[in-house]
Amino acid sequence: MAATADPEAWLDSHGDALYAFAMMRVRNAAVAEDLVQETLLAALGALAGFDGRSSERTWLIGILKHKLIDHLRRAGREQTADTTSDDEAVWNARFDHTGHWAEPPRDWGDPARIAENDGLRQALAGCIARLPERQRLLFVLREVDGLDTDELLDTLGISSANNLWVMLSRARAALRECIERTWGGGGRR
Amino acid sequence: MIDCNEATRLNASAPERPLTLGERISLTLHLALCPPCRYFRRQMAALRAAARGLEADAVPKPPVLEDAARERLRERLRAARDDT
């Protein structure tokens, strides 16, 4: 489909999708609106770069992703500590004094099959929204958007790879737990 | 021999964090003997696969632009296009 130089038409066709994409990552309506605006304006200026090989939606999301990373890189400098002793206490509470699971994970079955399950994906999306800000961003940029370690350190202003691994672990463990609580699927304990 | 707490730290930081040879051996041994940690590891794989390309509107009620926001955007886009 050929792109038309009409940002108002883009707004009608893709505005909600762009906004939802931004909100999943920044969870701030004003910031998300600004990002959508920047994206559509940038798209207007970059129309020559659109080769029509990807869909208009994919092209706009690609621009939005860049705008988002720029925004996060600027905001990252004002962030709070990456890891706290509270987080460590939350982690340790999952295990008893012998180091065994206090509440053992269930058998969800084959990962490749379960990943296609709509219920699981909905539970995952809902649980992502409930993660603390930094953990949510880190998980989404890593697992949904596919940023690599260097890009994550730079974008989020995380001080070391070690901190990044710890934060990612906490996000994943929290998500897993939230999904077991909210999703009826999965197998036996 | 590592416990479940330690095994979970290793399982949850994979694949980004490289394991030492010692860690790899300890984890393999632990997983051989511990079904819950094997389930956890497979859950991590399921999360990773489900998250890839997860659409923002996978939630039952995805956020949409409110009418006022849409109008604000429309105005600014019009102005920007008139400038060009």
GROMACS .gro file of C-alpha atoms in nm:
model
  273
    1MET     CA    1   0.000   0.000   0.000
    2ALA     CA    2   0.140   0.338  -0.096
    3ALA     CA    3   0.163   0.591   0.184
    4THR     CA    4  -0.028   0.913   0.149
    5ALA     CA    5   0.119   1.232   0.291
    6ASP     CA    6  -0.180   1.279   0.513
    7PRO     CA    7  -0.103   1.261   0.883
    8GLU     CA    8  -0.470   1.314   0.961
    9ALA     CA    9  -0.556   0.993   0.778
   10TRP     CA   10  -0.275   0.821   0.970
   11LEU     CA   11  -0.426   0.953   1.289
   12ASP     CA   12  -0.761   0.796   1.199
   13SER     CA   13  -0.619   0.463   1.084
   14HIS     CA   14  -0.333   0.411   1.327
   15GLY     CA   15  -0.372   0.667   1.607
   16ASP     CA   16  -0.513   0.422   1.860
   17ALA     CA   17  -0.256   0.154   1.778
   18LEU     CA   18   0.032   0.402   1.813
   19TYR     CA   19  -0.114   0.535   2.136
   20ALA     CA   20  -0.161   0.184   2.282
   21PHE     CA   21   0.196   0.096   2.182
   22ALA     CA   22   0.328   0.404   2.361
   23MET     CA   23   0.105   0.354   2.666
   24MET     CA   24   0.220  -0.006   2.711
   25ARG     CA   25   0.569   0.137   2.757
   26VAL     CA   26   0.532   0.480   2.921
   27ARG     CA   27   0.190   0.455   3.093
   28ASN     CA   28   0.150   0.831   3.091
   29ALA     CA   29  -0.127   0.969   2.869
   30ALA     CA   30   0.036   1.308   2.808
   31VAL     CA   31   0.374   1.157   2.719
   32ALA     CA   32   0.210   0.894   2.498
   33GLU     CA   33   0.013   1.164   2.315
   34ASP     CA   34   0.331   1.366   2.259
   35LEU     CA   35   0.507   1.058   2.123
   36VAL     CA   36   0.222   0.993   1.880
   37GLN     CA   37   0.241   1.353   1.763
   38GLU     CA   38   0.619   1.344   1.720
   39THR     CA   39   0.582   1.020   1.528
   40LEU     CA   40   0.323   1.151   1.283
   41LEU     CA   41   0.517   1.472   1.225
   42ALA     CA   42   0.839   1.280   1.172
   43ALA     CA   43   0.656   1.047   0.933
   44LEU     CA   44   0.536   1.345   0.732
   45GLY     CA   45   0.896   1.464   0.700
   46ALA     CA   46   1.030   1.118   0.623
   47LEU     CA   47   0.773   1.010   0.369
   48ALA     CA   48   1.043   0.970   0.104
   49GLY     CA   49   1.199   0.702   0.321
   50PHE     CA   50   0.887   0.488   0.314
   51ASP     CA   51   0.943   0.224   0.050
   52GLY     CA   52   0.606   0.055   0.079
   53ARG     CA   53   0.762  -0.282   0.154
   54SER     CA   54   0.627  -0.282   0.508
   55SER     CA   55   0.274  -0.182   0.596
   56GLU     CA   56   0.205   0.179   0.688
   57ARG     CA   57   0.133   0.064   1.045
   58THR     CA   58   0.469  -0.115   1.073
   59TRP     CA   59   0.650   0.186   0.934
   60LEU     CA   60   0.484   0.423   1.182
   61ILE     CA   61   0.547   0.186   1.476
   62GLY     CA   62   0.914   0.177   1.372
   63ILE     CA   63   0.933   0.556   1.389
   64LEU     CA   64   0.750   0.557   1.722
   65LYS     CA   65   0.999   0.305   1.862
   66HIS     CA   66   1.285   0.546   1.784
   67LYS     CA   67   1.097   0.838   1.939
   68LEU     CA   68   1.026   0.629   2.247
   69ILE     CA   69   1.388   0.525   2.290
   70ASP     CA   70   1.498   0.890   2.258
   71HIS     CA   71   1.243   0.987   2.520
   72LEU     CA   72   1.350   0.711   2.759
   73ARG     CA   73   1.717   0.791   2.714
   74ARG     CA   74   1.648   1.149   2.818
   75ALA     CA   75   1.425   1.044   3.108
   76GLY     CA   76   1.661   0.765   3.218
   77ARG     CA   77   1.907   1.009   3.363
   78GLU     CA   78   1.658   1.112   3.631
   79GLN     CA   79   1.577   0.761   3.742
   80THR     CA   80   1.597   0.615   4.092
   81ALA     CA   81   1.813   0.326   4.210
   82ASP     CA   82   1.807   0.011   3.998
   83THR     CA   83   1.798  -0.238   4.283
   84THR     CA   84   1.693  -0.212   4.644
   85SER     CA   85   1.710  -0.434   4.952
   86ASP     CA   86   1.327  -0.445   4.947
   87ASP     CA   87   1.341  -0.616   4.609
   88GLU     CA   88   1.584  -0.869   4.751
   89ALA     CA   89   1.346  -0.941   5.042
   90VAL     CA   90   1.058  -0.995   4.796
   91TRP     CA   91   1.275  -1.238   4.603
   92ASN     CA   92   1.381  -1.436   4.911
   93ALA     CA   93   1.022  -1.459   5.039
   94ARG     CA   94   0.950  -1.700   4.753
   95PHE     CA   95   1.167  -1.960   4.925
   96ASP     CA   96   1.168  -2.120   5.270
   97HIS     CA   97   1.466  -2.118   5.506
   98THR     CA   98   1.610  -2.429   5.338
   99GLY     CA   99   1.611  -2.251   4.999
  100HIS     CA  100   1.320  -2.455   4.858
  101TRP     CA  101   1.015  -2.304   4.687
  102ALA     CA  102   0.755  -2.183   4.937
  103GLU     CA  103   0.494  -2.223   4.662
  104PRO     CA  104   0.632  -2.441   4.381
  105PRO     CA  105   0.568  -2.336   4.019
  106ARG     CA  106   0.311  -2.537   3.824
  107ASP     CA  107   0.373  -2.737   3.512
  108TRP     CA  108   0.241  -2.520   3.226
  109GLY     CA  109   0.333  -2.779   2.966
  110ASP     CA  110   0.520  -2.728   2.640
  111PRO     CA  111   0.649  -2.365   2.622
  112ALA     CA  112   0.608  -2.330   2.244
  113ARG     CA  113   0.246  -2.444   2.261
  114ILE     CA  114   0.149  -2.250   2.570
  115ALA     CA  115   0.300  -1.930   2.424
  116GLU     CA  116   0.028  -1.936   2.156
  117ASN     CA  117  -0.248  -1.957   2.415
  118ASP     CA  118  -0.469  -1.645   2.406
  119GLY     CA  119  -0.547  -1.667   2.776
  120LEU     CA  120  -0.180  -1.673   2.864
  121ARG     CA  121  -0.102  -1.379   2.634
  122GLN     CA  122  -0.384  -1.175   2.785
  123ALA     CA  123  -0.268  -1.261   3.136
  124LEU     CA  124   0.086  -1.166   3.037
  125ALA     CA  125  -0.024  -0.829   2.897
  126GLY     CA  126  -0.230  -0.759   3.209
  127CYS     CA  127   0.056  -0.859   3.440
  128ILE     CA  128   0.308  -0.648   3.246
  129ALA     CA  129   0.089  -0.344   3.314
  130ARG     CA  130   0.113  -0.416   3.687
  131LEU     CA  131   0.492  -0.434   3.706
  132PRO     CA  132   0.681  -0.145   3.865
  133GLU     CA  133   0.787   0.117   3.607
  134ARG     CA  134   1.152   0.021   3.556
  135GLN     CA  135   1.089  -0.352   3.553
  136ARG     CA  136   0.802  -0.309   3.308
  137LEU     CA  137   1.006  -0.101   3.068
  138LEU     CA  138   1.301  -0.334   3.089
  139PHE     CA  139   1.090  -0.644   3.023
  140VAL     CA  140   0.897  -0.488   2.735
  141LEU     CA  141   1.204  -0.341   2.564
  142ARG     CA  142   1.390  -0.668   2.604
  143GLU     CA  143   1.128  -0.934   2.535
  144VAL     CA  144   0.865  -0.758   2.325
  145ASP     CA  145   1.085  -0.514   2.132
  146GLY     CA  146   1.402  -0.725   2.128
  147LEU     CA  147   1.660  -0.465   2.237
  148ASP     CA  148   2.000  -0.613   2.323
  149THR     CA  149   2.198  -0.563   2.644
  150ASP     CA  150   2.395  -0.258   2.528
  151GLU     CA  151   2.083  -0.086   2.398
  152LEU     CA  152   1.902  -0.155   2.725
  153LEU     CA  153   2.187  -0.019   2.940
  154ASP     CA  154   2.202   0.293   2.727
  155THR     CA  155   1.828   0.354   2.690
  156LEU     CA  156   1.738   0.300   3.055
  157GLY     CA  157   2.060   0.436   3.204
  158ILE     CA  158   2.122   0.116   3.401
  159SER     CA  159   2.463   0.125   3.566
  160SER     CA  160   2.590  -0.227   3.494
  161ALA     CA  161   2.509  -0.549   3.312
  162ASN     CA  162   2.488  -0.718   3.650
  163ASN     CA  163   2.212  -0.479   3.762
  164LEU     CA  164   2.034  -0.540   3.435
  165TRP     CA  165   2.035  -0.917   3.488
  166VAL     CA  166   1.905  -0.878   3.843
  167MET     CA  167   1.627  -0.641   3.733
  168LEU     CA  168   1.525  -0.867   3.445
  169SER     CA  169   1.516  -1.169   3.678
  170ARG     CA  170   1.288  -0.984   3.918
  171ALA     CA  171   1.056  -0.876   3.639
  172ARG     CA  172   1.032  -1.229   3.501
  173ALA     CA  173   0.976  -1.389   3.842
  174ALA     CA  174   0.706  -1.132   3.925
  175LEU     CA  175   0.533  -1.188   3.590
  176ARG     CA  176   0.539  -1.565   3.629
  177GLU     CA  177   0.383  -1.534   3.971
  178CYS     CA  178   0.117  -1.287   3.856
  179ILE     CA  179   0.026  -1.515   3.564
  180GLU     CA  180  -0.013  -1.818   3.791
  181ARG     CA  181  -0.245  -1.611   4.008
  182THR     CA  182  -0.458  -1.466   3.730
  183TRP     CA  183  -0.457  -1.728   3.455
  184GLY     CA  184  -0.675  -2.036   3.490
  185GLY     CA  185  -0.471  -2.238   3.241
  186GLY     CA  186  -0.153  -2.434   3.289
  187GLY     CA  187  -0.122  -2.777   3.432
  188ARG     CA  188  -0.097  -2.941   3.768
  189ARG     CA  189   0.134  -2.851   4.050
  190MET     CA  190   2.480  -2.824   4.536
  191ILE     CA  191   2.275  -2.507   4.481
  192ASP     CA  192   1.924  -2.462   4.625
  193CYS     CA  193   1.603  -2.355   4.444
  194ASN     CA  194   1.661  -1.989   4.529
  195GLU     CA  195   2.001  -1.992   4.359
  196ALA     CA  196   1.881  -2.206   4.067
  197THR     CA  197   1.595  -1.961   4.011
  198ARG     CA  198   1.836  -1.667   3.998
  199LEU     CA  199   2.027  -1.846   3.723
  200ASN     CA  200   1.713  -1.955   3.537
  201ALA     CA  201   1.555  -1.610   3.548
  202SER     CA  202   1.863  -1.424   3.425
  203ALA     CA  203   1.908  -1.655   3.124
  204PRO     CA  204   1.981  -1.612   2.843
  205GLU     CA  205   2.140  -1.267   2.893
  206ARG     CA  206   2.370  -1.359   3.180
  207PRO     CA  207   2.650  -1.596   3.074
  208LEU     CA  208   2.702  -1.886   3.318
  209THR     CA  209   3.040  -2.002   3.439
  210LEU     CA  210   3.120  -2.369   3.387
  211GLY     CA  211   3.064  -2.431   3.758
  212GLU     CA  212   2.725  -2.260   3.750
  213ARG     CA  213   2.623  -2.457   3.444
  214ILE     CA  214   2.710  -2.788   3.610
  215SER     CA  215   2.539  -2.692   3.938
  216LEU     CA  216   2.224  -2.584   3.756
  217THR     CA  217   2.210  -2.897   3.540
  218LEU     CA  218   2.242  -3.117   3.848
  219HIS     CA  219   1.980  -2.919   4.035
  220LEU     CA  220   1.733  -2.931   3.746
  221ALA     CA  221   1.779  -3.308   3.712
  222LEU     CA  222   1.655  -3.350   4.069
  223CYS     CA  223   1.399  -3.068   4.100
  224PRO     CA  224   1.070  -3.071   3.901
  225PRO     CA  225   0.950  -2.726   4.026
  226CYS     CA  226   1.269  -2.562   3.899
  227ARG     CA  227   1.229  -2.747   3.569
  228TYR     CA  228   0.874  -2.608   3.547
  229PHE     CA  229   1.005  -2.260   3.629
  230ARG     CA  230   1.264  -2.283   3.354
  231ARG     CA  231   0.999  -2.388   3.101
  232GLN     CA  232   0.772  -2.108   3.220
  233MET     CA  233   1.053  -1.863   3.145
  234ALA     CA  234   1.075  -2.003   2.792
  235ALA     CA  235   0.697  -1.971   2.755
  236LEU     CA  236   0.704  -1.609   2.876
  237ARG     CA  237   0.980  -1.523   2.632
  238ALA     CA  238   0.796  -1.679   2.338
  239ALA     CA  239   0.461  -1.523   2.433
  240ALA     CA  240   0.613  -1.178   2.482
  241ARG     CA  241   0.784  -1.159   2.143
  242GLY     CA  242   0.589  -0.911   1.939
  243LEU     CA  243   0.308  -0.901   2.196
  244GLU     CA  244   0.063  -0.644   2.066
  245ALA     CA  245  -0.030  -0.355   2.292
  246ASP     CA  246  -0.395  -0.437   2.233
  247ALA     CA  247  -0.364  -0.792   2.369
  248VAL     CA  248  -0.529  -0.662   2.686
  249PRO     CA  249  -0.912  -0.680   2.694
  250LYS     CA  250  -0.947  -0.300   2.701
  251PRO     CA  251  -0.649  -0.138   2.529
  252PRO     CA  252  -0.603   0.235   2.589
  253VAL     CA  253  -0.742   0.452   2.307
  254LEU     CA  254  -0.691   0.818   2.227
  255GLU     CA  255  -0.961   1.023   2.392
  256ASP     CA  256  -1.161   1.254   2.169
  257ALA     CA  257  -0.999   1.567   2.312
  258ALA     CA  258  -0.650   1.423   2.259
  259ARG     CA  259  -0.740   1.320   1.906
  260GLU     CA  260  -0.862   1.673   1.830
  261ARG     CA  261  -0.547   1.829   1.978
  262LEU     CA  262  -0.335   1.605   1.760
  263ARG     CA  263  -0.545   1.680   1.454
  264GLU     CA  264  -0.502   2.055   1.506
  265ARG     CA  265  -0.126   2.031   1.547
  266LEU     CA  266  -0.088   1.807   1.243
  267ARG     CA  267  -0.294   2.047   1.033
  268ALA     CA  268  -0.080   2.338   1.145
  269ALA     CA  269   0.240   2.148   1.073
  270ARG     CA  270   0.124   2.051   0.727
  271ASP     CA  271   0.017   2.403   0.644
  272ASP     CA  272   0.369   2.516   0.735
  273THR     CA  273   0.530   2.285   0.481
   0.00000   0.00000   0.00000
